[in-house]
Structure formats: C-alpha cells, structure tokens
Coordinates of N, CA and C in Angstrom, one line a residue:
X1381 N 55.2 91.0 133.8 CA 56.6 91.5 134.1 C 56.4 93.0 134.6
X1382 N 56.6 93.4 135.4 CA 56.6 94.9 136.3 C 58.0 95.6 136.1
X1383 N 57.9 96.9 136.1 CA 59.1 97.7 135.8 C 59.5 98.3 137.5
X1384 N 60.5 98.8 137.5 CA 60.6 99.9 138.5 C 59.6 101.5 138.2
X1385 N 60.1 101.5 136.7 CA 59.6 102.8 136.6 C 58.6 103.1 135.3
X1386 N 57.5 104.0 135.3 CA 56.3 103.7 134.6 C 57.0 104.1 133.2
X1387 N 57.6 104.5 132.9 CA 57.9 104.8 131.6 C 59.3 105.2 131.6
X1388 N 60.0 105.0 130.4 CA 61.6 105.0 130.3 C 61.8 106.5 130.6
X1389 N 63.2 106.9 131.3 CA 63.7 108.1 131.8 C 64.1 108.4 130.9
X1390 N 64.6 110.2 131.2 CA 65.8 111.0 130.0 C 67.1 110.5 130.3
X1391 N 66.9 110.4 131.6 CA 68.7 109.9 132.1 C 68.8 109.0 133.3
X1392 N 69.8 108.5 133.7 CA 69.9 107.7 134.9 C 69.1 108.3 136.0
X1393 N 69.8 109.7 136.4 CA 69.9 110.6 137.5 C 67.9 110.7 137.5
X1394 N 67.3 111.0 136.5 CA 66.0 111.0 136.4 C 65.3 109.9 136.8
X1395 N 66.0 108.7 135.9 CA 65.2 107.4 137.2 C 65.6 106.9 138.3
X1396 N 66.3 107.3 139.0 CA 66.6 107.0 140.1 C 65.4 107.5 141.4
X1397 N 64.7 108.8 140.7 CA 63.5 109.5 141.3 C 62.7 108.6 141.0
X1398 N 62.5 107.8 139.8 CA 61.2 107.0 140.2 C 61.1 105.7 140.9
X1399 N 62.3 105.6 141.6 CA 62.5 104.4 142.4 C 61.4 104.3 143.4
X1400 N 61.0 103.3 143.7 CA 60.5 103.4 145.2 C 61.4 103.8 146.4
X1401 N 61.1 104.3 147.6 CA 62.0 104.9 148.5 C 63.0 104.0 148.8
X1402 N 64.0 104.3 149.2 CA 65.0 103.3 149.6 C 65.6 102.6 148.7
X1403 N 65.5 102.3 147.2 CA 66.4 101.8 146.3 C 67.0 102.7 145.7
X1404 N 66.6 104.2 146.0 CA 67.7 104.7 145.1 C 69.2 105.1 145.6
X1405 N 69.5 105.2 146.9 CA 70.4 105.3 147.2 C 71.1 104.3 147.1
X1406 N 70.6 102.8 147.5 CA 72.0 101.4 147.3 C 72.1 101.6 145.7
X1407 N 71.2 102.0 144.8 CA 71.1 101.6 143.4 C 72.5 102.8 143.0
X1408 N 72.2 104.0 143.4 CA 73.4 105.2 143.1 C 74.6 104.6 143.3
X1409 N 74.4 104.1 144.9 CA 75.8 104.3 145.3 C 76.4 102.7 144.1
X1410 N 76.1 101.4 143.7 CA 76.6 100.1 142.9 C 76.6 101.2 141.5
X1411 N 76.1 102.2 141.0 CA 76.6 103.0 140.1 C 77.8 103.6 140.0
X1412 N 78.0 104.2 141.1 CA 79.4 105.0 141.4 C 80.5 104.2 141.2
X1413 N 80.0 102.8 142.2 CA 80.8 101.8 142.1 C 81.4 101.2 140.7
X1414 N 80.5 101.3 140.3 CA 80.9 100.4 138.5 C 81.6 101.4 138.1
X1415 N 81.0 102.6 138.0 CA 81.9 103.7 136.8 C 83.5 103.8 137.7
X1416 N 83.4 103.6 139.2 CA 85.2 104.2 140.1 C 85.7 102.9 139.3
X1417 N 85.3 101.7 139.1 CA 85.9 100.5 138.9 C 86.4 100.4 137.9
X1418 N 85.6 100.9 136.6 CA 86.1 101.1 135.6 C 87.2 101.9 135.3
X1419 N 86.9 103.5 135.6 CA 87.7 104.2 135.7 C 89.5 103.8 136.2
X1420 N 89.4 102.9 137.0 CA 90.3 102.6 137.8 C 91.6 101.8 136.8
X1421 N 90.6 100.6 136.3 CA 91.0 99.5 136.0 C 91.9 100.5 134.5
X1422 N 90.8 101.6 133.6 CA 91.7 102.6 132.5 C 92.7 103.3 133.3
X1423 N 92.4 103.7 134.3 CA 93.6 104.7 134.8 C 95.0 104.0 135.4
X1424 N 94.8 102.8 135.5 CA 95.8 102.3 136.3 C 96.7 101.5 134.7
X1425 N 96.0 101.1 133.7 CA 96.7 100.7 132.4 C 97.2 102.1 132.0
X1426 N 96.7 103.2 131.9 CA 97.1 104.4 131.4 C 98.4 104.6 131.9
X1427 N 98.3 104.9 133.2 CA 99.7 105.4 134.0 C 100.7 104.1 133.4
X1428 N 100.4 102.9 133.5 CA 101.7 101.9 133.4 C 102.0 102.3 131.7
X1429 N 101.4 103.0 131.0 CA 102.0 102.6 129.3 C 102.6 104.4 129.0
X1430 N 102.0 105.1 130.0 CA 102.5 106.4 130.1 C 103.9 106.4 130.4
X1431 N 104.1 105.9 132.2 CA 105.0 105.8 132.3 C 106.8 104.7 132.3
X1432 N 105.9 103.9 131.7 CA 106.9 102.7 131.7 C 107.3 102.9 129.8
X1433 N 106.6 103.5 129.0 CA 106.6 103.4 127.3 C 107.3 104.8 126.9
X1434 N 106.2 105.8 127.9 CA 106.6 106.9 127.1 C 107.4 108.1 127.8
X1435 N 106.7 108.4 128.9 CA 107.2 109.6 129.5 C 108.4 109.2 130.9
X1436 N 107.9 108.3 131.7 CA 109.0 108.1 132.4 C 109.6 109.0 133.5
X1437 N 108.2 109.4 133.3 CA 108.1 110.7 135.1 C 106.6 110.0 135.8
X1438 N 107.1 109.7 137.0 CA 105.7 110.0 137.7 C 105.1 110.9 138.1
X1439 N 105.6 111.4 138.0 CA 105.1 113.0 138.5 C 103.8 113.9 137.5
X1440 N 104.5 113.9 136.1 CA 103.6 114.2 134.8 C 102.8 112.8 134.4
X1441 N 102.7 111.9 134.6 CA 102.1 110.4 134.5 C 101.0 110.8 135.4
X1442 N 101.1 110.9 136.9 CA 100.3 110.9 137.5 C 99.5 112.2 137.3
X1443 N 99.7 113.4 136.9 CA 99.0 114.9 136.5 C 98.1 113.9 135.3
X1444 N 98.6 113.7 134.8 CA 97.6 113.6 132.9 C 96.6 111.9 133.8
X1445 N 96.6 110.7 134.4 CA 95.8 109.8 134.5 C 95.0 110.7 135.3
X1446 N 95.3 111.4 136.8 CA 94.0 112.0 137.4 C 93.6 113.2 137.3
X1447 N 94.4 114.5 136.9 CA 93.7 115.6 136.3 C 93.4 115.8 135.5
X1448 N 93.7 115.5 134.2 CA 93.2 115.8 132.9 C 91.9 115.2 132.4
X1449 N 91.6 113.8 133.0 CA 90.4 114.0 133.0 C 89.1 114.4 133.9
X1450 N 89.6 114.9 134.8 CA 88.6 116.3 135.6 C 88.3 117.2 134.5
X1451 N 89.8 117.6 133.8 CA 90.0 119.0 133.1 C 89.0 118.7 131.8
X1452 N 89.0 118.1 131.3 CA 88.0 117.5 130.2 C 86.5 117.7 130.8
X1453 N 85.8 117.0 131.8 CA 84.7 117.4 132.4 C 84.9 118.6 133.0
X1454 N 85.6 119.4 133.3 CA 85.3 120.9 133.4 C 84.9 121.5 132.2
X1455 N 85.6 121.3 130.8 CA 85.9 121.7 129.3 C 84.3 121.5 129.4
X1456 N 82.9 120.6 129.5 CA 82.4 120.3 128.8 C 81.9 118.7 128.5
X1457 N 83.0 118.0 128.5 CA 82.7 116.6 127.9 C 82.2 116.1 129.1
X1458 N 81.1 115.5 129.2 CA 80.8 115.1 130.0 C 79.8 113.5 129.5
X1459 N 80.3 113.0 128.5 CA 79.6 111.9 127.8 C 80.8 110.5 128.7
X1460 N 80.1 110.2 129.6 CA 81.3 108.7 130.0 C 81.8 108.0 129.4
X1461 N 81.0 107.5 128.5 CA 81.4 106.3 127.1 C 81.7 106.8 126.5
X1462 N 82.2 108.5 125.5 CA 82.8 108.9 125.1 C 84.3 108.4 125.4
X1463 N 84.3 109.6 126.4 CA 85.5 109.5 127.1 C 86.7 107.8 127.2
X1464 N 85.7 106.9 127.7 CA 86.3 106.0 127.9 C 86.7 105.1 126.3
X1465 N 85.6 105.8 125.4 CA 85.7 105.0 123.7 C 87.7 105.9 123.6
X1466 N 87.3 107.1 123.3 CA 88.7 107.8 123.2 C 89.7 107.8 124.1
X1467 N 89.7 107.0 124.9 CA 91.2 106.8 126.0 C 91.1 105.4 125.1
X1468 N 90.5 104.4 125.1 CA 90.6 103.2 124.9 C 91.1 103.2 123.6
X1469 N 90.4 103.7 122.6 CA 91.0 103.5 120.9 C 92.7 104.3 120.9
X1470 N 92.8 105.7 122.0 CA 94.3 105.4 121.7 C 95.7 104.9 122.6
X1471 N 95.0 104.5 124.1 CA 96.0 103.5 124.6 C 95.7 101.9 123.5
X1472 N 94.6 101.8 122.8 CA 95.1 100.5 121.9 C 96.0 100.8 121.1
X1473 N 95.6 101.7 120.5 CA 96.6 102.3 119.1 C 98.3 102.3 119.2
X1474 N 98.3 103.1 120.9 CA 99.8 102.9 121.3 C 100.4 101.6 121.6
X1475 N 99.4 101.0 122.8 CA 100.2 99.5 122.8 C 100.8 99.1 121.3
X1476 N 99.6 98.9 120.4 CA 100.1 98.4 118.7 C 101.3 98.8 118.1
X1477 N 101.6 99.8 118.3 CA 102.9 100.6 118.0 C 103.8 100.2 118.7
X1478 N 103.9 100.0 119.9 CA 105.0 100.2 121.1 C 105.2 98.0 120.7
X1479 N 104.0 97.6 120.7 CA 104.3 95.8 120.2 C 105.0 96.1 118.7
X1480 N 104.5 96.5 117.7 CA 105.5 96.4 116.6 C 106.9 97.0 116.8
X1481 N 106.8 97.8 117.2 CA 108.2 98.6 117.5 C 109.8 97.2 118.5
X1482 N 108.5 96.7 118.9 CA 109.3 95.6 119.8 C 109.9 94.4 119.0
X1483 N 108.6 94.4 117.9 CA 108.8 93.2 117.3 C 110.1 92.9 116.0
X1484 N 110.1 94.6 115.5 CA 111.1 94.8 114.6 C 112.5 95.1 115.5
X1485 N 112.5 95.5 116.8 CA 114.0 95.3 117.2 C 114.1 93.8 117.6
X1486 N 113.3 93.3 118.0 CA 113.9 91.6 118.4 C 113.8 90.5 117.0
X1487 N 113.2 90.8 115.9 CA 112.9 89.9 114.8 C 113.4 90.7 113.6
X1488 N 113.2 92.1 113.2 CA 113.3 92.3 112.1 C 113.9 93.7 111.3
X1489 N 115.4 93.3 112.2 CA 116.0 94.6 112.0 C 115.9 95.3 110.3
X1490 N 115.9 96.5 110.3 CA 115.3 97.4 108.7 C 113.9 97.9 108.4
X1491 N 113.8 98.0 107.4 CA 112.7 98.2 106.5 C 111.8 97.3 106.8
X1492 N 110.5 96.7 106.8 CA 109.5 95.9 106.6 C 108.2 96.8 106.1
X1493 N 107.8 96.2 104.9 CA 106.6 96.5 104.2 C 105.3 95.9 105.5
X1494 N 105.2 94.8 106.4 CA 104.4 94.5 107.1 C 104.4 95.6 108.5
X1495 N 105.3 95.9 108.9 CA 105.7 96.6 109.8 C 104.9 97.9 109.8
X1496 N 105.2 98.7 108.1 CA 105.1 99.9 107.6 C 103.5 100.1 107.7
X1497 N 102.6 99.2 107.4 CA 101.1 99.1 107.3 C 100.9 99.2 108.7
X1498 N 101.6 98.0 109.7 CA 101.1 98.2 111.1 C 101.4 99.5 111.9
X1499 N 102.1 100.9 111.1 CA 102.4 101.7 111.8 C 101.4 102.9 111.1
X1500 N 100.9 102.6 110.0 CA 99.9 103.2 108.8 C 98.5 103.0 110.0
X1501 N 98.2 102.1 110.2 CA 97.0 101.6 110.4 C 96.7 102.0 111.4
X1502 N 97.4 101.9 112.8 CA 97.5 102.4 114.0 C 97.3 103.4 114.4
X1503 N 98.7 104.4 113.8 CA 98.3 105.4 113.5 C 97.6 106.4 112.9
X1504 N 96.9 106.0 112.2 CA 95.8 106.8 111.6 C 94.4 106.5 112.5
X1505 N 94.6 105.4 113.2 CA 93.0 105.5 114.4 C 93.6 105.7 115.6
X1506 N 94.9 106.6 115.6 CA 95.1 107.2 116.9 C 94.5 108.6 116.4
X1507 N 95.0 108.9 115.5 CA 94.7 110.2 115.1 C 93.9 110.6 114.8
X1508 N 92.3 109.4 114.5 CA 91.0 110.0 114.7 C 90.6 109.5 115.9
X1509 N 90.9 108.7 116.8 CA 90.3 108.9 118.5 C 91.0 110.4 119.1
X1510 N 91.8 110.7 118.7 CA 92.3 112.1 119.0 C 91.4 113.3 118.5
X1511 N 91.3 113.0 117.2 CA 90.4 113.9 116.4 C 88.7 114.0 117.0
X1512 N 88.4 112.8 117.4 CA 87.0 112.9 118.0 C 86.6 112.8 119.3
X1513 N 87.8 113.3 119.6 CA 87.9 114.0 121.5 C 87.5 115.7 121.0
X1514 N 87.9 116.2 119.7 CA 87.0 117.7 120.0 C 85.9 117.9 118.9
X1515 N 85.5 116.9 118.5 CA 83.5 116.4 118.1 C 83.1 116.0 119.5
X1516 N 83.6 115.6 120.4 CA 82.9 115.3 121.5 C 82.0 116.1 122.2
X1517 N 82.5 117.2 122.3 CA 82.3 118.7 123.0 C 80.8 118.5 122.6

C-alpha cells in the first residue's frame, strides 16, 4: 500500500507540498470545495432560524451569517470544526426551544413539568456552546 506522502504532515496546507506535482492544486481546490459547501449548507439554516424565529430583519440576519464569522477568524479562532461544533450545538439548542415553544402553544397551554426540563436542558448546552466559543481562542 503506498502513501502520497512519506510521513504524516503537521497540517493539511503542509501536505499538500508533499504531493507529487500537479495534485496539489485539483486536491486544494475539492478542499475549498468541501469546506464553501459546508459552510453554505450552516449559513443558509442559520439565516432561515435567525430570520424567520428570531430577528426578522434581513439586513442584521444577513451581517451576523456572513460577517461575523470573518470577525471571529480575524479575533483568532481559526479552528474549523470548532467553529462549526459551536454554531451547530446552538442553532440545535434553538431549534429545541423554538419546537417546544411550538408544542406548548398548539398542545399544552400552562405549566408543564416536561416542557420545563426541555427548556432546562437546552438551555443549559446553549449556554456552554456559547461558553466554549471563548476557550476556543
């Protein structure tokens, strides 16, 4: 079994030098690819739960999905799967909220002890994916 490269890299960007000529550029560019795709597929859920849930401007919807995370990679953070763990743990956390919230005005007008946990629970791992956006740094 043969490798591309003689021994494991520090980082991508480092093995892509040990490519033989000519694969590192199609190889970068199906990289760019994956991460815009990704990116896309979070930024385009973000904006719909921003602006259809919460805020209800496009204007400030669209500022927080495409600058604020520039503004974070300026800050520093520059960990991808960070980034993407802490957008994802609290657009989940909101959806969960925004579904229970739904469920007690269509099913269960008052009080609910089940409700009360699903708003405990949620919230408390929004508020450490929040919290571990500045351990990120």
């Amino acid at each position: 079994m043969g490798a591309s490269a003689g021994a494991p890299a520090q980082n991508t960007i480092d093995a892509l030098d040990l490519l033989p000529q000519g694969a590192a550029l199609p190889i970068g560019i199906l990289g760019l690819l994956a991460l815009f795709t990704s990116y896309i597929v979070i930024g385009d859920n973000t904006r719909d739960v921003l602006q259809d849930d919460i805020l209800h401007s496009p204007t400030v919807t669209l500022f927080l999905v495409v600058a604020l995370p520039m503004l974070l990679v300026l800050m520093g953070l520059q960990q991808f799967i960070v980034v993407i763990s802490i957008a994802g743990g609290v657009f989940l956390a909101l959806e969960a909220l925004f579904i229970n919230r739904m469920w007690e005005k269509a099913y269960k007008p008052g009080f609910s002890v089940l409700s009360a946990i699903v708003y405990a629970v949620f919230g408390i791992a929004m508020v450490y994916e929040f919290a571990s956006l500045f351990y990120a740094f």
